[in-house]
Coordinates of C-alpha atoms and ligand atoms in Angstrom, one line a residue:
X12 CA 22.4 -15.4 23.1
X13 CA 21.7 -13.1 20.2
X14 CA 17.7 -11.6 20.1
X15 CA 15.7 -13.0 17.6
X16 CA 13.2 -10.8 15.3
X17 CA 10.6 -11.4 13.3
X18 CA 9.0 -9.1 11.0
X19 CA 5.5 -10.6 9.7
X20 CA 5.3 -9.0 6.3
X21 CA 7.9 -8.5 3.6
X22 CA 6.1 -5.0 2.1
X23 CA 7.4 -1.6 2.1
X24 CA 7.0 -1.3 5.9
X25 CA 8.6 -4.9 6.7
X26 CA 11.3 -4.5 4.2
X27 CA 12.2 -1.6 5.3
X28 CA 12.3 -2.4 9.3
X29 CA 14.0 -6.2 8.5
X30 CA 17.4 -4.3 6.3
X31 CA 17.3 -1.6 8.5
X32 CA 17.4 -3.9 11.8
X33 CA 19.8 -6.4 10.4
X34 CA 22.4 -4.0 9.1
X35 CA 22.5 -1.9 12.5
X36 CA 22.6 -5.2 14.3
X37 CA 24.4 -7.9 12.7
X38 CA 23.9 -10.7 15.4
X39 CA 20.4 -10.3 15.9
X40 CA 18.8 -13.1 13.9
X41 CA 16.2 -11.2 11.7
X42 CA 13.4 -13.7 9.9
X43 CA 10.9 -12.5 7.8
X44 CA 7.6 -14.3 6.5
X45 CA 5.8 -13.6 3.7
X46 CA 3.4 -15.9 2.1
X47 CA 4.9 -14.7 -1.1
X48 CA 8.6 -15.4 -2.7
X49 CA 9.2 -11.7 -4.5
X50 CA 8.5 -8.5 -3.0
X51 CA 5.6 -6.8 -4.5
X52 CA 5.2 -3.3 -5.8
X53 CA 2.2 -2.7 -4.9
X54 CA 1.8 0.9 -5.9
X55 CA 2.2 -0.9 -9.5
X56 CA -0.3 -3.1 -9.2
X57 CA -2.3 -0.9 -11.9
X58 CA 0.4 -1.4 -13.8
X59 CA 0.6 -5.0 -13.6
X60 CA -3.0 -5.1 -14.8
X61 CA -2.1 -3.6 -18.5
X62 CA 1.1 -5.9 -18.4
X63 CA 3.3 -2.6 -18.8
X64 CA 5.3 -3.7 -15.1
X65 CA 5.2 -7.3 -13.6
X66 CA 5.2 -5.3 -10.4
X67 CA 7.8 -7.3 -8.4
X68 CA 11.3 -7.5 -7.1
X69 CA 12.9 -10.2 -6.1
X70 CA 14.0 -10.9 -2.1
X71 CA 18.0 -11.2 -3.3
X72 CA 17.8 -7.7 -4.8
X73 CA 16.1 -6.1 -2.3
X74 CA 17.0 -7.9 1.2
X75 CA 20.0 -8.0 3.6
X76 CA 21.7 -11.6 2.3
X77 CA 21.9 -11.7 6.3
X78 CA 17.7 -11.9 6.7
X79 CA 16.1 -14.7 6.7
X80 CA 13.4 -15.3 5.0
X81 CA 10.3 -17.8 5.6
X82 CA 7.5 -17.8 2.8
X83 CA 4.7 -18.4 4.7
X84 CA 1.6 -17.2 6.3
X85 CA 1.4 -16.1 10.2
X86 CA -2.5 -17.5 11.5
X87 CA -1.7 -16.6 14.5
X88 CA 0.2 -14.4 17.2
X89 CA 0.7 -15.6 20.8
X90 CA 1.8 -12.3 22.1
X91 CA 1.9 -13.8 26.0
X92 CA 4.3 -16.7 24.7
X93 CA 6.3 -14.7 22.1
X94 CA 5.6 -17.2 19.2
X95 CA 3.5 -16.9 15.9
X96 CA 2.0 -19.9 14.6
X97 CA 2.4 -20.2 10.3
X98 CA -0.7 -22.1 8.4
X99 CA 1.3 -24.7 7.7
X100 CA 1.8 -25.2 11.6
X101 CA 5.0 -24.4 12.2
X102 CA 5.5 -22.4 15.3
X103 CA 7.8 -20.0 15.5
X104 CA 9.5 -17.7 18.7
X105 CA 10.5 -14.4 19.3
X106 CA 11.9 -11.9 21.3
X107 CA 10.7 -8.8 19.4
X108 CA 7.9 -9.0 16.2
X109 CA 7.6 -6.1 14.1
X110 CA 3.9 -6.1 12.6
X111 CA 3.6 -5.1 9.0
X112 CA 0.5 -7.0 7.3
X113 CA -0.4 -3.9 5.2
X114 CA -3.7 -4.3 4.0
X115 CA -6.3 -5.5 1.3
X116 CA -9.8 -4.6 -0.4
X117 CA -12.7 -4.4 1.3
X118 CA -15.4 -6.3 -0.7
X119 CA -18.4 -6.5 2.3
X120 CA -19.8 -2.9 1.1
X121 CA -21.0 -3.4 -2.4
X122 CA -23.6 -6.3 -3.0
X123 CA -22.1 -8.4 -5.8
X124 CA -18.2 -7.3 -5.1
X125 CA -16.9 -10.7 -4.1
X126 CA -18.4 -12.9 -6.3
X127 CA -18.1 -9.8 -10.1
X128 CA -15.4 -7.3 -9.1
X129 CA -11.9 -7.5 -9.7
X130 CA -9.5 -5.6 -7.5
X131 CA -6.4 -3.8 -7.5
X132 CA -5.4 -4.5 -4.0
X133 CA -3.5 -7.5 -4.0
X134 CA -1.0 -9.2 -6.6
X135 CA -3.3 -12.2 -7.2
X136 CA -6.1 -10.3 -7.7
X137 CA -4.0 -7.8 -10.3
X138 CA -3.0 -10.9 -12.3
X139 CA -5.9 -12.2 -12.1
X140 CA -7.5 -8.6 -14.1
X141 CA -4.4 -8.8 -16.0
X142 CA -5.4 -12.2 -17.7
X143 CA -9.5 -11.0 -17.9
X144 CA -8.7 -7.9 -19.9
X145 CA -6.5 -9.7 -22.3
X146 CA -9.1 -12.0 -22.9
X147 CA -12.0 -10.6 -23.5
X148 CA -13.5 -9.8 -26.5
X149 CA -13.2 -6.3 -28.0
X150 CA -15.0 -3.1 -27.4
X151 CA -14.7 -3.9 -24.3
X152 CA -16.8 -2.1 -21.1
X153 CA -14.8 -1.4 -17.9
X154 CA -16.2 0.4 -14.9
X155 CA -13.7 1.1 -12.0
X156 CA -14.9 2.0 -8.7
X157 CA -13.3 4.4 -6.5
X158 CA -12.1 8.1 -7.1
X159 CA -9.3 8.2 -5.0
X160 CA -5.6 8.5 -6.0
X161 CA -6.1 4.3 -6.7
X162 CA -8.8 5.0 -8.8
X163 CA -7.8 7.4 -10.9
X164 CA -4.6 6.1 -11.4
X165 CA -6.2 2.6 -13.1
X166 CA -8.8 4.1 -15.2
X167 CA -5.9 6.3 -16.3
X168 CA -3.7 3.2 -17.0
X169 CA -6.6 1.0 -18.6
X170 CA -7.6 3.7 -20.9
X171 CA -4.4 4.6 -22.4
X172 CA -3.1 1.2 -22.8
X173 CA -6.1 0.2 -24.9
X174 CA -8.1 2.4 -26.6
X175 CA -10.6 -0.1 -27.4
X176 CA -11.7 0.0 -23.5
X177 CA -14.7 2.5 -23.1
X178 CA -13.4 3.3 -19.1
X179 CA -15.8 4.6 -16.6
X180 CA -14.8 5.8 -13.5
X181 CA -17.3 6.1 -10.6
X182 CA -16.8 8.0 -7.5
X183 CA -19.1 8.5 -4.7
X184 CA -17.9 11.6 -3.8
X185 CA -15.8 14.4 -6.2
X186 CA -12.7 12.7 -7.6
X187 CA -10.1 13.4 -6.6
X188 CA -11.4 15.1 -3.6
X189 CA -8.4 15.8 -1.5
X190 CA -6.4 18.0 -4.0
X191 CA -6.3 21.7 -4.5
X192 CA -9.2 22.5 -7.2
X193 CA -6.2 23.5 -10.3
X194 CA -5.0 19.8 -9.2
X195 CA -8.0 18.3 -9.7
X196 CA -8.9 20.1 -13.1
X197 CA -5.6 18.8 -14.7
X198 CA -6.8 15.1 -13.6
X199 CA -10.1 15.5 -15.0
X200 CA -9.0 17.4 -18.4
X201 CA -6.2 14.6 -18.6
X202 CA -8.7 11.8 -17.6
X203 CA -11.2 13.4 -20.7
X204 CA -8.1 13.6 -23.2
X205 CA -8.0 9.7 -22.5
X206 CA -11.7 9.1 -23.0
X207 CA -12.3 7.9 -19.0
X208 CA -15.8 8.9 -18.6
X209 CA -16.3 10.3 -15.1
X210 CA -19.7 9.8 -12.7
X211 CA -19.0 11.3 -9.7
X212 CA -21.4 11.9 -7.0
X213 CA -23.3 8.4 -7.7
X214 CA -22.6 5.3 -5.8
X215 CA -22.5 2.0 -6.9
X216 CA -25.3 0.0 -5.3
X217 CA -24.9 -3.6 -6.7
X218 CA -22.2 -5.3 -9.1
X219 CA -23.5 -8.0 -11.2
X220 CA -22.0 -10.2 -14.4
X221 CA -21.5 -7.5 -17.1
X222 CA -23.3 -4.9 -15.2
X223 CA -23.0 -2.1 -12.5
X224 CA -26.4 -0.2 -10.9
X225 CA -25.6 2.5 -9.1
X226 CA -27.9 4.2 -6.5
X227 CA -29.9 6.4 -8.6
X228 CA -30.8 3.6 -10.6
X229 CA -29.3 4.0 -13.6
X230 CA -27.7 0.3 -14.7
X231 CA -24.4 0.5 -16.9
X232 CA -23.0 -2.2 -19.2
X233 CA -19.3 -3.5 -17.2
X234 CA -17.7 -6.5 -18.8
X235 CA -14.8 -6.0 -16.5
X236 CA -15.7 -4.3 -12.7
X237 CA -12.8 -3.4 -10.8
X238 CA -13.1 -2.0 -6.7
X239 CA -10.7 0.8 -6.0
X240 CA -12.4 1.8 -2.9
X241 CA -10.7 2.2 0.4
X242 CA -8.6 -0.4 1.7
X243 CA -9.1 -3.1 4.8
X244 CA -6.5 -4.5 6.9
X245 CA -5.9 -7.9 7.2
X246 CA -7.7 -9.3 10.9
X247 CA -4.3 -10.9 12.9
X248 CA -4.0 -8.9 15.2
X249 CA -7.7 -8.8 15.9
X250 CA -7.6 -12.8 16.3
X251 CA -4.6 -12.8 17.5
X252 CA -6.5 -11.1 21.1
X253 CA -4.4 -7.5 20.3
X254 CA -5.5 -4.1 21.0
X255 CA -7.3 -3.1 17.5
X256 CA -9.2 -0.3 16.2
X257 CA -13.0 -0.4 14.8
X258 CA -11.2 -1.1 11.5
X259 CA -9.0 -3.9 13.1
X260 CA -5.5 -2.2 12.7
X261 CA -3.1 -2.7 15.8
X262 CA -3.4 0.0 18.1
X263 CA 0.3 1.2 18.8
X264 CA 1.9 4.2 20.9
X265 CA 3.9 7.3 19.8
X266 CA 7.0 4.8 19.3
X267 CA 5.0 2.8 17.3
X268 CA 4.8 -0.1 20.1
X269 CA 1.7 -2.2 20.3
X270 CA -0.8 -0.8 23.2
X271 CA -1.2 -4.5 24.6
X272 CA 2.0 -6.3 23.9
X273 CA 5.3 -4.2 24.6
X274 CA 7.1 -6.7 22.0
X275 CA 5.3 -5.9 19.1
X276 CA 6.2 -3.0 17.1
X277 CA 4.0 -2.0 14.3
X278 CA 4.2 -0.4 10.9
X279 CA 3.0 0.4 8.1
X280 CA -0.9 0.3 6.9
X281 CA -1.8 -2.2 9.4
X282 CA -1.1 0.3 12.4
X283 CA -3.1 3.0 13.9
X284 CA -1.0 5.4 16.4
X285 CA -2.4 8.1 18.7
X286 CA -4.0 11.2 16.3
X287 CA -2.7 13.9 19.1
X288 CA 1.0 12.7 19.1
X289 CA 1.6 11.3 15.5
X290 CA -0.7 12.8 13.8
X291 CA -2.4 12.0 10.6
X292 CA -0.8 8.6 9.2
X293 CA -1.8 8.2 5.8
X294 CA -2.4 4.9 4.4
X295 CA 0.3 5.2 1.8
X296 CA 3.8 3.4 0.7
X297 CA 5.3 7.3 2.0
X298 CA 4.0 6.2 5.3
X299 CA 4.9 2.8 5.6
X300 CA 8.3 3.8 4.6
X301 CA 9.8 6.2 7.3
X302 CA 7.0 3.6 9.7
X303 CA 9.1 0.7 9.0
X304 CA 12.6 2.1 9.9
X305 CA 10.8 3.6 13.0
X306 CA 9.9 -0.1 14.1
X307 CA 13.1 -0.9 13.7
X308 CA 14.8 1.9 15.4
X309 CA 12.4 1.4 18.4
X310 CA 13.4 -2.7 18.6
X311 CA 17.2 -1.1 18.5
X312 CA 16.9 0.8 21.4
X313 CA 14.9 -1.6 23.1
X314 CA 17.7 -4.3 22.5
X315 CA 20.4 -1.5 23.6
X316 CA 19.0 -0.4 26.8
X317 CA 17.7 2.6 25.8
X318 CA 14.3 4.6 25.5
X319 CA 12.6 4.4 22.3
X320 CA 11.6 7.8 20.7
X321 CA 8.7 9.0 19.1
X322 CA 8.1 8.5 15.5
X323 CA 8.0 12.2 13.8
X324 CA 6.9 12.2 10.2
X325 CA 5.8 14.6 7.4
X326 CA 4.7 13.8 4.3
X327 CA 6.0 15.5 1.0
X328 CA 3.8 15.0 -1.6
X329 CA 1.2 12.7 -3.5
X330 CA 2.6 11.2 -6.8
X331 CA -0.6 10.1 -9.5
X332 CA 0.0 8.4 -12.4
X333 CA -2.0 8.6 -15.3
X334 CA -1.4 6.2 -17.7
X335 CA 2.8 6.2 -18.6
X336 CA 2.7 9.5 -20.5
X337 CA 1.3 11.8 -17.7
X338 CA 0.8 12.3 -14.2
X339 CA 0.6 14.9 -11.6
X340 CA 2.9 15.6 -8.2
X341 CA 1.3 17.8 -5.8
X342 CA 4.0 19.0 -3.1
X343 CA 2.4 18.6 0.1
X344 CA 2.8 20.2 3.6
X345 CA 4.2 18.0 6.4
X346 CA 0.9 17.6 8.0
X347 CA -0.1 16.5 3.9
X348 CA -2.1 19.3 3.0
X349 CA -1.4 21.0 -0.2
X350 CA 1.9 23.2 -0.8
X351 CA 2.4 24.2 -4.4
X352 CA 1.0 24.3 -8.0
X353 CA 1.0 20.6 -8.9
X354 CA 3.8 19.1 -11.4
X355 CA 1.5 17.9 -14.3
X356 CA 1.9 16.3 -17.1
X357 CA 5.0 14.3 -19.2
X358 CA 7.7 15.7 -16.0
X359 CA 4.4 14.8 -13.3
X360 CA 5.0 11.3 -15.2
X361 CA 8.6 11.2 -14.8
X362 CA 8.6 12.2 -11.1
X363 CA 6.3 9.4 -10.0
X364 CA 8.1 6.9 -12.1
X365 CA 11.5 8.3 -10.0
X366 CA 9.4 8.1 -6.9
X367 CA 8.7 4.2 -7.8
X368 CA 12.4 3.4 -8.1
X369 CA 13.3 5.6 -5.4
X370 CA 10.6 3.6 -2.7
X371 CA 12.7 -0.1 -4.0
X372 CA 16.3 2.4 -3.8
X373 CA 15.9 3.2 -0.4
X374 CA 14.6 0.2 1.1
X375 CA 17.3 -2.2 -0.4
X376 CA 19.9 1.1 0.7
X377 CA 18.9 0.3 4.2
X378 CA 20.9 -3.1 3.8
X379 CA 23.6 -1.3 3.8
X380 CA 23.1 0.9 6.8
X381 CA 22.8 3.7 3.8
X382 CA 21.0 6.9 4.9
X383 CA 17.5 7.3 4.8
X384 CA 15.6 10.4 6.3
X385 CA 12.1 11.4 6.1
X386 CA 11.1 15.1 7.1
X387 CA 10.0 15.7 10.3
X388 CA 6.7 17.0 10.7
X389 CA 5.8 19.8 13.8
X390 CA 3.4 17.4 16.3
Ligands
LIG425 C1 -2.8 0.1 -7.2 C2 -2.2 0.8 -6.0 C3 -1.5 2.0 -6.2 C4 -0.9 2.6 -5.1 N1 -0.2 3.8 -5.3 C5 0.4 4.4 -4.2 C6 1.2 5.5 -4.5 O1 1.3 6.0 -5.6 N2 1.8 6.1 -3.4 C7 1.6 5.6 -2.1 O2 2.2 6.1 -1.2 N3 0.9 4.5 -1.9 C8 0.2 3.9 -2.9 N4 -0.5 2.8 -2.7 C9 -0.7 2.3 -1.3 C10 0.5 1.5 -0.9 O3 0.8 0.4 -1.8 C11 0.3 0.9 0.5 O4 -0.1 1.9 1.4 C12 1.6 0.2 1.0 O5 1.8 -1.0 0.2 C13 1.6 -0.1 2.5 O6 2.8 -0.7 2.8 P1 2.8 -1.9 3.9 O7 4.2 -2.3 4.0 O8 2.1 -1.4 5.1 O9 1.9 -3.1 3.3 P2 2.1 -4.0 2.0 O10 2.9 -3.3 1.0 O11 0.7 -4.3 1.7 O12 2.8 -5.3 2.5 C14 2.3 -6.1 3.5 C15 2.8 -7.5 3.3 O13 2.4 -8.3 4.4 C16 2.0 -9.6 3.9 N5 1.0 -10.2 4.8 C17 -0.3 -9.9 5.0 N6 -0.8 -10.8 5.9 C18 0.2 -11.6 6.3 C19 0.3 -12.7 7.2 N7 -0.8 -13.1 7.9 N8 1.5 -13.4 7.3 C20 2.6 -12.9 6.6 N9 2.6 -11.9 5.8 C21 1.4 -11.2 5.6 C22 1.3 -9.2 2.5 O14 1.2 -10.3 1.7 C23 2.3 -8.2 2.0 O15 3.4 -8.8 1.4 C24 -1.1 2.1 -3.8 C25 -1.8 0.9 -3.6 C26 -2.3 0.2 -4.7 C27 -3.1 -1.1 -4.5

């Protein structure tokens, strides 16, 4: 009887692992659930918030016609039976599951986020912003919080697309932290030239309707608040009685193999692995990518009798947007530390536009047993 897989998650990791597992193995019966019919861009989810991408593909574009796929949501995982159980209570069995639940925004750290922010995060929540800024009346006051890559990347996009938004972007520590200081001047000059006003250094203590008061007490007028801070995992696996870090991401080996249930497989943002052998595992679609084939290469072996090898991975380089007209592309070193002077401006904006297409490219080439490699990093 043929093996039966199921991939909980139809992102870039889960995508990626369900073509890649069905095309190498044709009679394994590959099932994907998803609680949502299209595949979502997420790293257009800013996008989707102007209206200038609707930030989705659909599953017959972008999946093997061979994988099957169940919208729905997994509530729970019964690692000791080999079944998931969906919310609307079907059960489901496997022989192999491939976890790749990505993650969400965390809203528990800011008094007021849940019931006054809007985030970038998740689709919904993206449409959900979309329809808020088209409807509200003119100037119009946005604060977005976070100065990460995220961050930057909406104020960037909110700003351009309308100049009647007064932006402010505030950052607890130095945007933009993580890039090389010529980097980071580029993104501030370009974030000026778009009239983004930029508090960094100040954290936002409470979110309220049509306001933001950050720690040092100063209180700013935000019609529209939206969280770009750092991202939470969804908590299966922790209910689900797996092996979970502080942050609730499945603890997995080098091979990317769950630490408590050796027929889960793990990718993606949802999945911490061992510091010391993979090393650092960005939370990022150029992770989730090369994580997702690895899942499936490690469920191949398993169901061919061989060893599964250690993921290897090295990064390449971090792609910002900001706004359609410009963005940056900092080559990075395999272990994703800064190589070269930064692409910037109109060509930075048409790199990370080719990056976009090239993320849905190579997924949907995996359907195809087309090839995919990502550089290998020395661990
Ligand atoms: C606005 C924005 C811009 C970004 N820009 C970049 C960028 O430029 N470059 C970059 O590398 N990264 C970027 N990222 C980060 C990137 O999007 C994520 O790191 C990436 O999506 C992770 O891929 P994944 O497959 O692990 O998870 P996801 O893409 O989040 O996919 C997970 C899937 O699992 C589903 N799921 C969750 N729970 C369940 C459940 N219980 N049952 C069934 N399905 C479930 C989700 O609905 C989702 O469809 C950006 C993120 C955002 C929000």
């Amino acid at each position: 009887m043929s093996a039966s897989v199921v991939v909980v998650g139809a992102g870039y990791a889960g995508v990626m692992a369900a073509n890649r597992m069905k095309s190498r193995s044709e009679d394994t019966r590959v099932i994907v659930v998803n609680p949502r019919p299209v595949f979502v861009e997420r790293i257009r989810l800013h996008q989707l918030a102007t209206g200038s991408s609707d930030a989705t593909v659909s599953f017959e574009q972008i999946l093997h016609p061979g994988v099957e796929l169940r919208v729905g949501t997994v509530e729970r995982i019964d690692a000791r039976n080999g079944s998931i159980v969906l919310s609307d209570g079907e059960l489901l069995a496997y022989d192999h599951l491939i976890y790749a639940v990505g993650s969400t925004d965390r809203r528990d750290h800011i008094p007021g986020a849940s019931e006054h922010a809007f985030s970038l995060s998740e689709f919904e929540q993206a449409h959900l912003l979309r329809l808020r800024l088209r409807a509200l009346p003119r100037p119009l006051a946005v604060t977005v919080i976070g100065g990460g890559l995220t961050g930057i990347e909406a104020a960037a996009e909110f700003a351009e697309n309308d100049p009647e938004l007064a932006v402010t972007l505030v950052s607890d520590s130095p945007v933009a932290q993580a890039l090389p200081p010529r980097t980071r001047r580029k993104i501030l000059d370009t974030l000026a030239t778009l009239g983004v006003e930029v508090i960094d250094g100040d954290r936002v203590a409470e979110i309220a309707e049509g306001k933001v008061t950050l720690a040092d007490g100063r209180t700013l007028r935000s019609d529209c608040t939206v969280l770009a801070t750092a991202f939470a995992v969804p908590d299966l696996a922790r209910r689900s009685g797996l092996e979970v870090d502080a942050d609730g991401r499945l603890l997995v080996d080098a091979t990317l193999t769950s630490r408590s249930a050796p027929a889960i497989v793990g990718a993606g943002d949802a999945v911490a692995g061992p510091a010391d052998e993979l090393g650092h595992l960005r939370m990022s679609c150029q992770t989730a990518l090369p994580m997702g084939a690895h899942a499936a290469d490690t469920v191949l072996a398993r169901l061919g009798g061989a060893e599964p090898t250690q993921l290897s991975l090295g990064f390449v380089g971090q792609c910002i947007s900001l706004g359609r007209r410009r963005g940056a592309f900092q080559p990075t070193h395999a272990d994703d530390s800064p190589a070269w002077p930064a692409i910037t401006g109109r060509v930075g904006a048409l790199v990370k536009e080719q990056v976009c297409l090239t993320t849905v490219r190579w997924m949907t080439k995996q359907a195809t047993r087309g090839p995919y490699r990502w550089r290998r990093g020395p661990h």
